[in-house]
Short mmCIF file of C-alpha atoms in Angstrom, two decimals:
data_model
loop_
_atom_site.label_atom_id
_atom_site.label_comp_id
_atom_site.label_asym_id
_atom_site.label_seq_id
_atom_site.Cartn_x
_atom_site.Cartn_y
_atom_site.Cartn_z
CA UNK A 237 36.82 -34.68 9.06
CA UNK A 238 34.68 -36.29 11.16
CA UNK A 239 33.84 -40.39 10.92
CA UNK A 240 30.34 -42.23 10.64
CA UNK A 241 28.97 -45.80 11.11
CA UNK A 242 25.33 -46.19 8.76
CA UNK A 243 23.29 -49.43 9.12
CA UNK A 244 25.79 -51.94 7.53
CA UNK A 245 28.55 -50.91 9.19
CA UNK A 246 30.12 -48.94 6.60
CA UNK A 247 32.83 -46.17 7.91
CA UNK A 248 31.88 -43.14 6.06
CA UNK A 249 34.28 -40.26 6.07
CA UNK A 250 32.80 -36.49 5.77
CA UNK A 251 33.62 -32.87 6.29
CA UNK A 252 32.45 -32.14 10.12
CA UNK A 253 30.07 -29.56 8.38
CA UNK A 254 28.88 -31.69 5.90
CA UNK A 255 28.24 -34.90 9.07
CA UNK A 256 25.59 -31.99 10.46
CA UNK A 257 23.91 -31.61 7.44
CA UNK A 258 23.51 -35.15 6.47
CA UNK A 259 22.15 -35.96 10.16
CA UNK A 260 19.43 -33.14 9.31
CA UNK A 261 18.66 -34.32 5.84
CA UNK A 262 17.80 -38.11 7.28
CA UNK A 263 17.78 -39.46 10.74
CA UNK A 264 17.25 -42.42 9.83
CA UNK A 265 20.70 -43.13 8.26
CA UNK A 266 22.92 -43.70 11.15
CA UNK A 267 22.96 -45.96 14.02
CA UNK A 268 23.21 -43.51 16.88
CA UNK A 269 19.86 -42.17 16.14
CA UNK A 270 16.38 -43.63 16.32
CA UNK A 271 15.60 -47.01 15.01
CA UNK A 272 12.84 -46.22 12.49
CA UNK A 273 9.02 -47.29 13.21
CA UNK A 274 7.67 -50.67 12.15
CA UNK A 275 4.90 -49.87 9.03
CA UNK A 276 1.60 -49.52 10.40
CA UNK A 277 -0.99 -52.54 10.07
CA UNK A 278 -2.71 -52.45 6.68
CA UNK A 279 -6.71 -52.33 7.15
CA UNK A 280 -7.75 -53.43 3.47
CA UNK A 281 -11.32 -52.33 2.90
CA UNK A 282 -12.57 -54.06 -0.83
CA UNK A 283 -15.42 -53.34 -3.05
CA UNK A 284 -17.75 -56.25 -3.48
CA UNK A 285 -19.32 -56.54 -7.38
CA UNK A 286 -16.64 -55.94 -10.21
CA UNK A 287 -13.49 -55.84 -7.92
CA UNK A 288 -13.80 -59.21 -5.63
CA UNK A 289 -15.83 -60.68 -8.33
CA UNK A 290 -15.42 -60.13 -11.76
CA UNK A 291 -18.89 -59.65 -12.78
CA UNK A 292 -22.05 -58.15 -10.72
CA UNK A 293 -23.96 -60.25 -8.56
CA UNK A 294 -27.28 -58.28 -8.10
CA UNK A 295 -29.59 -60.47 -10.40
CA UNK A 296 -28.24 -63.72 -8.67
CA UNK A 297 -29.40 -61.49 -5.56
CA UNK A 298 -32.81 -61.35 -7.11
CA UNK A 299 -33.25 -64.05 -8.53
CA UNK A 300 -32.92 -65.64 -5.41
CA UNK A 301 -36.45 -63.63 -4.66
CA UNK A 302 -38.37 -65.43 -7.96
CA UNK A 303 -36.87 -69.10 -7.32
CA UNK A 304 -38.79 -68.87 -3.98
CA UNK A 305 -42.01 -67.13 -5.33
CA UNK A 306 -41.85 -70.05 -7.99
CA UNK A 307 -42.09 -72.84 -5.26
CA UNK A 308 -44.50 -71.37 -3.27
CA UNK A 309 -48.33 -73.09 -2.95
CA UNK A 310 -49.54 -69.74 -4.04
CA UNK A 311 -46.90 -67.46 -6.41
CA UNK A 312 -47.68 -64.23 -6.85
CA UNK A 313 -47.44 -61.86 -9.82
CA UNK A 314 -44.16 -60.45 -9.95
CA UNK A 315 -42.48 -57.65 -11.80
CA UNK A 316 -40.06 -59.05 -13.83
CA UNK A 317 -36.44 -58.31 -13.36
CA UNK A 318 -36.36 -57.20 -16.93
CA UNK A 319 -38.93 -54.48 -16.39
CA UNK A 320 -37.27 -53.05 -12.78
CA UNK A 321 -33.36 -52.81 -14.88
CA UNK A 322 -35.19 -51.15 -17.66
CA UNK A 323 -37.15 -48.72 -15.44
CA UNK A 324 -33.50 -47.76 -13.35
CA UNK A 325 -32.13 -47.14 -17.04
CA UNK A 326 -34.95 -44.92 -18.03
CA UNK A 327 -34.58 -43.08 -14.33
CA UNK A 328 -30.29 -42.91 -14.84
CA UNK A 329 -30.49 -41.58 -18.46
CA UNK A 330 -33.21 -39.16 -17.71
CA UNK A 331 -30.92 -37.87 -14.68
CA UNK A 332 -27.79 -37.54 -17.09
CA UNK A 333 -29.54 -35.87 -19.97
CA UNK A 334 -30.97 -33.15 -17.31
CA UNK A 335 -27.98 -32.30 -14.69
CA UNK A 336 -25.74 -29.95 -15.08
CA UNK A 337 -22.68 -29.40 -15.72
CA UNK A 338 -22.44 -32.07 -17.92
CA UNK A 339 -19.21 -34.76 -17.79
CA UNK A 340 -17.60 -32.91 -20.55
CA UNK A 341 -17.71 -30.23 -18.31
CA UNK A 342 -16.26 -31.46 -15.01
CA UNK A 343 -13.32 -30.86 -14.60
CA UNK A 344 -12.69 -30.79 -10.49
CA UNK A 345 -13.19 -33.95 -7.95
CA UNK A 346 -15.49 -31.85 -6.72
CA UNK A 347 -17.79 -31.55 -9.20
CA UNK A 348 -17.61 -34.99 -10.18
CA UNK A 349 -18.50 -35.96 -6.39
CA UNK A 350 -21.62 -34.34 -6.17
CA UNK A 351 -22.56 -35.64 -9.43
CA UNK A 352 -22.25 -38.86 -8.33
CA UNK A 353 -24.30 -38.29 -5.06
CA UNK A 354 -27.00 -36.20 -7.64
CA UNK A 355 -27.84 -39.98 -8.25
CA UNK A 356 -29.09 -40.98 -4.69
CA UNK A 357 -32.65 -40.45 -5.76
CA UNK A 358 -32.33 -42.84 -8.87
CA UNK A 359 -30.83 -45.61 -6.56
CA UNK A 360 -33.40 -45.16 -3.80
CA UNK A 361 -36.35 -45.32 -6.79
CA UNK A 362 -34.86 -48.98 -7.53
CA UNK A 363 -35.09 -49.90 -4.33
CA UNK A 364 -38.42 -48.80 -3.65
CA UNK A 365 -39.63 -50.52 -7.19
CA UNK A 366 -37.75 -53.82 -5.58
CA UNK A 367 -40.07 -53.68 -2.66
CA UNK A 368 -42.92 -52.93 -4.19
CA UNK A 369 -42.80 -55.74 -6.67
CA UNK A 370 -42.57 -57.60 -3.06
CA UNK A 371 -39.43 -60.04 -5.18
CA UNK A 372 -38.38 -60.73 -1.62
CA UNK A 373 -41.43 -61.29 0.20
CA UNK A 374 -40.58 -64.39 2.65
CA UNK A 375 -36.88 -64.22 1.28
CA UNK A 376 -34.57 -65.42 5.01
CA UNK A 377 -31.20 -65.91 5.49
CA UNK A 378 -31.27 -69.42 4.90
CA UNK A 379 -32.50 -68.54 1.15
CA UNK A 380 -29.78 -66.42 0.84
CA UNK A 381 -26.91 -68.70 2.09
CA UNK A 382 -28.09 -71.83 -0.13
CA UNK A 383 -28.40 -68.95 -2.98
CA UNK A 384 -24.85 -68.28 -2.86
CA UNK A 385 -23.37 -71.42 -2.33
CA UNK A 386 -25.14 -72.78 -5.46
CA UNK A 387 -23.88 -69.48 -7.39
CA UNK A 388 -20.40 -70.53 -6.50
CA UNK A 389 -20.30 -74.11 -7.03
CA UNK A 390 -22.13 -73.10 -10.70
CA UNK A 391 -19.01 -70.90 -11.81
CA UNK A 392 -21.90 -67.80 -11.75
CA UNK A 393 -20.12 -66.13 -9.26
CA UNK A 394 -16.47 -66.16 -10.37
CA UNK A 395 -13.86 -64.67 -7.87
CA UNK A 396 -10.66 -62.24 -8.82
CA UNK A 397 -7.47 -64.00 -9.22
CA UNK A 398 -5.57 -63.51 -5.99
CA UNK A 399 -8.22 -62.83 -3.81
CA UNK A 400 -7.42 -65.03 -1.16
CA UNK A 401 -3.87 -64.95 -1.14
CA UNK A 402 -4.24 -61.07 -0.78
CA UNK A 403 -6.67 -61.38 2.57
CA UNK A 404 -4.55 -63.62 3.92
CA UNK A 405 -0.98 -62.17 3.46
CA UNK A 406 -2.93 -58.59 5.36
CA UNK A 407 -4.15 -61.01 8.54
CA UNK A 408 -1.38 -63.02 9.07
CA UNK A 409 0.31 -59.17 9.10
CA UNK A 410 -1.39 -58.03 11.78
CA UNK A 411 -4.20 -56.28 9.14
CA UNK A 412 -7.49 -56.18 9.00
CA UNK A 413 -9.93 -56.65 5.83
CA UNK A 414 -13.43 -55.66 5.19
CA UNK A 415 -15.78 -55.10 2.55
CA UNK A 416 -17.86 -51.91 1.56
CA UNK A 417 -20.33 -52.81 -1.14
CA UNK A 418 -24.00 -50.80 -2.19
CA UNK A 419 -25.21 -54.32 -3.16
CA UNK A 420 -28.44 -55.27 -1.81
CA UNK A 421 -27.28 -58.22 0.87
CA UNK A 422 -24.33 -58.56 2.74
CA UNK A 423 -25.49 -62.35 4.05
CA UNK A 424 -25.24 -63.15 0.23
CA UNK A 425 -21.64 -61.71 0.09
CA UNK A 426 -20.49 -63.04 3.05
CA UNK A 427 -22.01 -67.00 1.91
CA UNK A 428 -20.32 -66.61 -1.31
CA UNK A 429 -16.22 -66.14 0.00
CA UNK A 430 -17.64 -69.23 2.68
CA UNK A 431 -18.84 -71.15 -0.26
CA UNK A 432 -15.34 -70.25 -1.90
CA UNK A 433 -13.45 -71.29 1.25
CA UNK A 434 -15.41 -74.72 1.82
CA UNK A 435 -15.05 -75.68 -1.96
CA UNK A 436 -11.15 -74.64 -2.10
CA UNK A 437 -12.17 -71.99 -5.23
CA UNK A 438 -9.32 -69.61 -5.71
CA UNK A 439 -9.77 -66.88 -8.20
CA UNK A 440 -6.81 -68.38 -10.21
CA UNK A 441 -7.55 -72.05 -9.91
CA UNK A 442 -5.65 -72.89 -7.56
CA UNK A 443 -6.34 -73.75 -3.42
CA UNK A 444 -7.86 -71.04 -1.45
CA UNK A 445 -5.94 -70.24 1.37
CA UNK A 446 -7.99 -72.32 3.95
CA UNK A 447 -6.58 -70.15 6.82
CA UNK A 448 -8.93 -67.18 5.57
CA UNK A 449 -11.43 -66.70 8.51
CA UNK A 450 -14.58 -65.27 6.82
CA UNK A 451 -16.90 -65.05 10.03
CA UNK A 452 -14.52 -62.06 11.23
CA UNK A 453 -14.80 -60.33 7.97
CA UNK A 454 -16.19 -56.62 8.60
CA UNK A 455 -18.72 -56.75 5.91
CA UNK A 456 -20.86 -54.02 5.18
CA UNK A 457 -23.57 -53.63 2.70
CA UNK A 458 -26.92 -53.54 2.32
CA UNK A 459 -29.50 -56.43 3.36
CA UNK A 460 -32.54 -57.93 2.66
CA UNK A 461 -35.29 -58.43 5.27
CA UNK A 462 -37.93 -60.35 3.74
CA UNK A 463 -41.04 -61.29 5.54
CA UNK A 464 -44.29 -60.70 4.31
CA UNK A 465 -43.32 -56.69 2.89
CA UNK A 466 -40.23 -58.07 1.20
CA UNK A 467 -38.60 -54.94 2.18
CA UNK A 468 -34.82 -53.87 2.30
CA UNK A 469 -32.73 -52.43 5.16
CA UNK A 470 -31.43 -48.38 5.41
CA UNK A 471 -27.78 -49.07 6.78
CA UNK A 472 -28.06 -45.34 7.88
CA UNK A 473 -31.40 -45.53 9.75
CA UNK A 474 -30.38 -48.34 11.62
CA UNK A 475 -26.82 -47.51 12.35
CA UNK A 476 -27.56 -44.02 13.85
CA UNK A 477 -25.37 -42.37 11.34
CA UNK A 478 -28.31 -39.67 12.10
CA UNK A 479 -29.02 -39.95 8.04
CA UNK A 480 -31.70 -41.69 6.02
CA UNK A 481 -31.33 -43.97 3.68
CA UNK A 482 -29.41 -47.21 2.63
CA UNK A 483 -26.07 -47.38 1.46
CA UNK A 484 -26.05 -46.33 -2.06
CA UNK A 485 -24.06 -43.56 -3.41
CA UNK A 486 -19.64 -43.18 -3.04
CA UNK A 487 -20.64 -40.63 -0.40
CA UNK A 488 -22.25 -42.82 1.66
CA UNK A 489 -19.40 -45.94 0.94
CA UNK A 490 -17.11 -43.44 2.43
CA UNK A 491 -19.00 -42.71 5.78
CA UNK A 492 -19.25 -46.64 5.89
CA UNK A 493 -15.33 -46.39 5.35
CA UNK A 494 -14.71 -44.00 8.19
CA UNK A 495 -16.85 -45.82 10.64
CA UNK A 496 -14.99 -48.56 9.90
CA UNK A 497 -11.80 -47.10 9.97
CA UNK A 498 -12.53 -45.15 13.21
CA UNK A 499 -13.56 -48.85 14.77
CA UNK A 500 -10.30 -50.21 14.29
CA UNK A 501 -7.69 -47.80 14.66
CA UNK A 502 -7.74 -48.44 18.57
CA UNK A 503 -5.31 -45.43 19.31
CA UNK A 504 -2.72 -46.84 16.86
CA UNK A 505 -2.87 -45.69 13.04
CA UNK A 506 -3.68 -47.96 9.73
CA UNK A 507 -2.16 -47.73 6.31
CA UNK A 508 -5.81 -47.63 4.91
CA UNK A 509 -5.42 -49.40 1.56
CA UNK A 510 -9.11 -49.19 -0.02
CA UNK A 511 -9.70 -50.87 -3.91
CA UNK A 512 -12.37 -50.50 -5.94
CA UNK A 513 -13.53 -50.92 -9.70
CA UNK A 514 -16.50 -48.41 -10.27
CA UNK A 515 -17.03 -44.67 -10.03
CA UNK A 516 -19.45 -45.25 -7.29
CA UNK A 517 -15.46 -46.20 -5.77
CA UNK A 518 -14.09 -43.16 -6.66
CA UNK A 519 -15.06 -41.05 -2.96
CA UNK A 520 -13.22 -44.24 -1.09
CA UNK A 521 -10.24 -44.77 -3.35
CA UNK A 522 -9.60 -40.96 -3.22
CA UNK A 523 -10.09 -41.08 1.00
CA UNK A 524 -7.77 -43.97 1.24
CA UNK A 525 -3.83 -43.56 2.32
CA UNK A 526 -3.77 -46.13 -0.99
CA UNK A 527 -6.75 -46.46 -3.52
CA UNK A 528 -6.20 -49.33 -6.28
CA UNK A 529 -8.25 -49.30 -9.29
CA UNK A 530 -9.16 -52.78 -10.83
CA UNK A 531 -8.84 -53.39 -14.19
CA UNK A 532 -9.10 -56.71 -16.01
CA UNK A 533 -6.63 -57.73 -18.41
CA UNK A 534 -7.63 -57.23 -22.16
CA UNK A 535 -10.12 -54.65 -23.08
CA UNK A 536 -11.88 -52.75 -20.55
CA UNK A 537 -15.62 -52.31 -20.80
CA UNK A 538 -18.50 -50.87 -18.51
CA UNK A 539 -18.02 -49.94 -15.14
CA UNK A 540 -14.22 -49.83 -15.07
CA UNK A 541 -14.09 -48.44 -18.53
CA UNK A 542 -16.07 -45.33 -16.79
CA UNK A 543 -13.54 -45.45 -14.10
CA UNK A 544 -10.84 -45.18 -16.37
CA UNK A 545 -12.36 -42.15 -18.22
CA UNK A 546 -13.26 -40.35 -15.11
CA UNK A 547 -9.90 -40.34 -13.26
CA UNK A 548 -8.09 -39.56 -16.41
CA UNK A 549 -10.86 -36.64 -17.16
CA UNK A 550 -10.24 -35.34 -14.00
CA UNK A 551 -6.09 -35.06 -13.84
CA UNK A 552 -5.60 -37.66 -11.53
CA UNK A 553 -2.96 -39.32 -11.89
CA UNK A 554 -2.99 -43.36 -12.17
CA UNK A 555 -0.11 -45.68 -12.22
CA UNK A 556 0.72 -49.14 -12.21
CA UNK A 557 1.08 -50.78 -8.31
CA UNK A 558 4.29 -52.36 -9.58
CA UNK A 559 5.69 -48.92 -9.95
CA UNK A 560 5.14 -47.71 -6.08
CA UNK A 561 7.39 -47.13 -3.69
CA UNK A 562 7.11 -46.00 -0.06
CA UNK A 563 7.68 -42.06 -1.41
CA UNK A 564 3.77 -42.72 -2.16
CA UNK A 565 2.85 -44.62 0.30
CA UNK A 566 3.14 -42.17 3.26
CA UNK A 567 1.19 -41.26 6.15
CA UNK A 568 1.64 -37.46 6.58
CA UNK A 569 -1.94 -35.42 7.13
CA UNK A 570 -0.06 -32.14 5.94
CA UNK A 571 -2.29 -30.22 3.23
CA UNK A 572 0.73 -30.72 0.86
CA UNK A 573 0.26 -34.26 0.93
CA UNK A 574 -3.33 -34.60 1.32
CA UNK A 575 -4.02 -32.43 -1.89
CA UNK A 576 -1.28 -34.94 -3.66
CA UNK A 577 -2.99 -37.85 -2.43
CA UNK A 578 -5.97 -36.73 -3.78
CA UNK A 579 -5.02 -36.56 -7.19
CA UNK A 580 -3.11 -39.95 -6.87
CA UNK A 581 -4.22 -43.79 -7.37
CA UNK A 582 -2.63 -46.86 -8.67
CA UNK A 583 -3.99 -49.51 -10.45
CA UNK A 584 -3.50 -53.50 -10.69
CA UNK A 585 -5.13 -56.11 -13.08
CA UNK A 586 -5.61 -58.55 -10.34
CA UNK A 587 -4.75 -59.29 -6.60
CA UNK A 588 -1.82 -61.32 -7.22
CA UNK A 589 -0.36 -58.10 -8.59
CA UNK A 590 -1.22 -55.95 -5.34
CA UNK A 591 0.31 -58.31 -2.25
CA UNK A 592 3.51 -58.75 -4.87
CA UNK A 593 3.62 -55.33 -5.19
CA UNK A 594 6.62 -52.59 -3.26
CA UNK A 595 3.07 -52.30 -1.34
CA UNK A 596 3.97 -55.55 1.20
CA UNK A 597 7.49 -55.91 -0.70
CA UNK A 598 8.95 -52.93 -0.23
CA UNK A 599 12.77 -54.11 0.89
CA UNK A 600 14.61 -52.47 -2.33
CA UNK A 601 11.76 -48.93 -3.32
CA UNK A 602 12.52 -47.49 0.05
CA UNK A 603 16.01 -46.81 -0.46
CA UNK A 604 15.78 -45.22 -4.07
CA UNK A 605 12.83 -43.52 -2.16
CA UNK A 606 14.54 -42.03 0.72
CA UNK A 607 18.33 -41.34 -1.40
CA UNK A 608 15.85 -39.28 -3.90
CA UNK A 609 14.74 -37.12 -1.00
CA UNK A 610 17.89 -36.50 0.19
CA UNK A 611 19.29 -35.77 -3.48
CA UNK A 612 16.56 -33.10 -3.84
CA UNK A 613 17.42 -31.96 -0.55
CA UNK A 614 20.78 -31.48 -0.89
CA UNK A 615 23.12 -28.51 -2.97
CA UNK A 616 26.67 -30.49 -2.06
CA UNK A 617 27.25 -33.12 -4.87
CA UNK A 618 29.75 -35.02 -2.31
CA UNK A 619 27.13 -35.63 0.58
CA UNK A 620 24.70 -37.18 -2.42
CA UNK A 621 27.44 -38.79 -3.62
CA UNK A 622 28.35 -40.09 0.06
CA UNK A 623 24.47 -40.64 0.83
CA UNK A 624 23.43 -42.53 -2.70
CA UNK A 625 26.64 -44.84 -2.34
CA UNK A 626 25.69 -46.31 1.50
CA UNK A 627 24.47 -49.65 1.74
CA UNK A 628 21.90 -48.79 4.07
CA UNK A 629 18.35 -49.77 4.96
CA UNK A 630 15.84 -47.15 6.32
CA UNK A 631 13.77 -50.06 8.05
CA UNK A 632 14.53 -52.37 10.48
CA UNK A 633 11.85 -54.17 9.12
CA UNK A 634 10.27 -55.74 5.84
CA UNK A 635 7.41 -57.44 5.10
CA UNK A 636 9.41 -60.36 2.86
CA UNK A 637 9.20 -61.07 -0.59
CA UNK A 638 7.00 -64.25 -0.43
CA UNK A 639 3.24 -64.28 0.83
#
């Protein structure tokens, strides 16, 4: 018989034989072996319209275009917004009604991937139709800024619940937090969460966590030039990604998402924790070591609706983030786990739910987690019994309870 120490000091008595094999089951269980590493830093990456707000902000975006035509000593004759929706409609349903297979028929992430990038054309047409109608002829950053901050103080931009209690539990972690969004201006989505900040507008009522530093937010999206053509960036052009084009299909939100990712990792790695609300999501939430799905409490309608539909159409499976624990949450680049992660998100109804969740509170899931592996792993009922039984922890550290 041979005598061991775990974590809390607990004499365990075993079988010499059965000592080896619980040593090679877990290192992490007794003291004379490695501490185990501290979690890596979370880089949270967030969608923009329908996950950090709660409704879509492009017509505030363009309407920011008409207020200044309206002023102006001379307006011109623009398109109405109306008439540019309508004609994107007319492009999208024409563009379902003649591709192939249909999304009865899709059945593989694959195939519902290059569906979804099938569309680039029909984004880059509303674009073009944008600047053409010249809406944001003259439109500056100043326009922009004063644009959102009136949107917020109005209630017509309306953020998540949580939102700010979520950015700032990652920072103060050591994290990082950006934003991927196809929306047509970044300076309007970067105005709005300063707006939020200087007016103390939480998601949930209550006072935004004033610690949230918004000029060192990574946000990426879109922008609007103005000047006299009224035209729009190409976030690919301009960033030498060597393609064409601005950011508008899930392909294209995940080469943002690398670059980003790739930016920060500085020779140490991320717990890459991406969440998202749309299908145009779907290529980042799948990439992600974590991809949350938004969903609203109550019914779900539109974009999240489609979400819903997709993922569940495609056999992915999609669980509650109160039900993690750190079993899902790992790191490994094996092609076991990669195909698993794959066909594996979580959801939450809001971003209170998310930094509560085993996800930054993950003190009691990782010892069910790691006592299941070993349990699986092991074909003598007295080492489980000896393993289950310990009062051990497999971390040194925890991330706390409260934000």
């Amino acid at each position: 018989m041979q005598r061991l120490k775990n974590r809390s000091n607990r004499v365990l008595t075993v079988p010499h034989s059965h000592a080896r094999r619980i040593s090679t089951f877990d290192r992490t269980l007794f003291t004379t072996l490695q501490p185990p590493l501290m979690p890596p830093p979370i880089c949270l990456i967030l969608d923009w319209d329908g996950t950090l707000t709660t409704t879509s902000t492009l017509p505030l975006i363009a309407q920011t275009g008409y207020n200044l035509n309206a002023s102006s000593t001379r307006p011109r004759d623009l398109p109405s917004w109306n008439s540019i929706s309508e004609a994107y409609m007319s492009d999208y349903r024409a563009h379902v009604d003649a591709y192939t297979p249909r999304a009865s028929e899709r059945n593989s992430i694959a195939q519902e991937l290059a569906w979804l990038e099938s569309l680039r054309d029909v984004e880059s047409k509303s674009t073009e139709r944008a600047e053409a109608g010249k809406i944001f002829c003259g439109v500056g950053k100043g326009d922009l800024q004063h644009a959102a901050e009136e949107a917020v103080q109005q209630g017509k931009v309306m953020l998540r619940s949580g939102w700010d209690r979520l950015i700032h539990r990652v920072v103060s972690e050591n994290g990082e937090v950006g934003i991927v969004s196809v929306g047509w201006s970044a300076e309007f989505i970067r105005a709005c969460l300063q707006a939020a900040v200087r007016n103390n507008l939480s998601g949930d009522g209550k006072i935004v966590e004033n610690r949230i530093d918004i000029e060192r937010m990574d946000v990426r999206a879109n922008e609007i030039i103005g000047g006299q053509d009224g035209k729009m960036s190409r976030y690919f052009e301009e960033n030498f990604r060597g393609g064409a084009g601005g950011i508008w299909t899930p392909r294209d939100k995940r080469k943002v998402l690398e670059d980003m990712i790739q930016e920060r990792r500085r020779g140490t790695e991320n717990l890459v924790v991406y969440v998202g609300d749309s299908t145009t999501d779907l290529d980042c939430l799948l990439s992600a070591n974590v991809g949350i799905c938004v969903r609203s409490e109550g019914t779900m309608t539109g974009e999240q609706l489609d979400l819903e539909r997709t993922v569940a159409r495609l056999g992915i499976d999609s669980r509650w983030i109160g039900q993690m624990n750190t079993c899902d949450i790992g790191l490994e680049q094996d092609a076991n786990r990669t195909e698993m992660k794959r066909n594996s998100l979580w959801w939450a109804r809001n971003f209170g739910e998310i930094w509560k969740s085993p996800l930054f509170n993950a003190n009691n899931s990782i010892d069910v987690c790691t006592a299941s592996n070993v349990a699986k792993k092991s074909t003598e009922s007295e080492i489980s019994s000896v393993y289950l039984n310990a009062p051990f922890k497999t971390r040194s550290h925890s991330r706390g309870m409260n934000p």
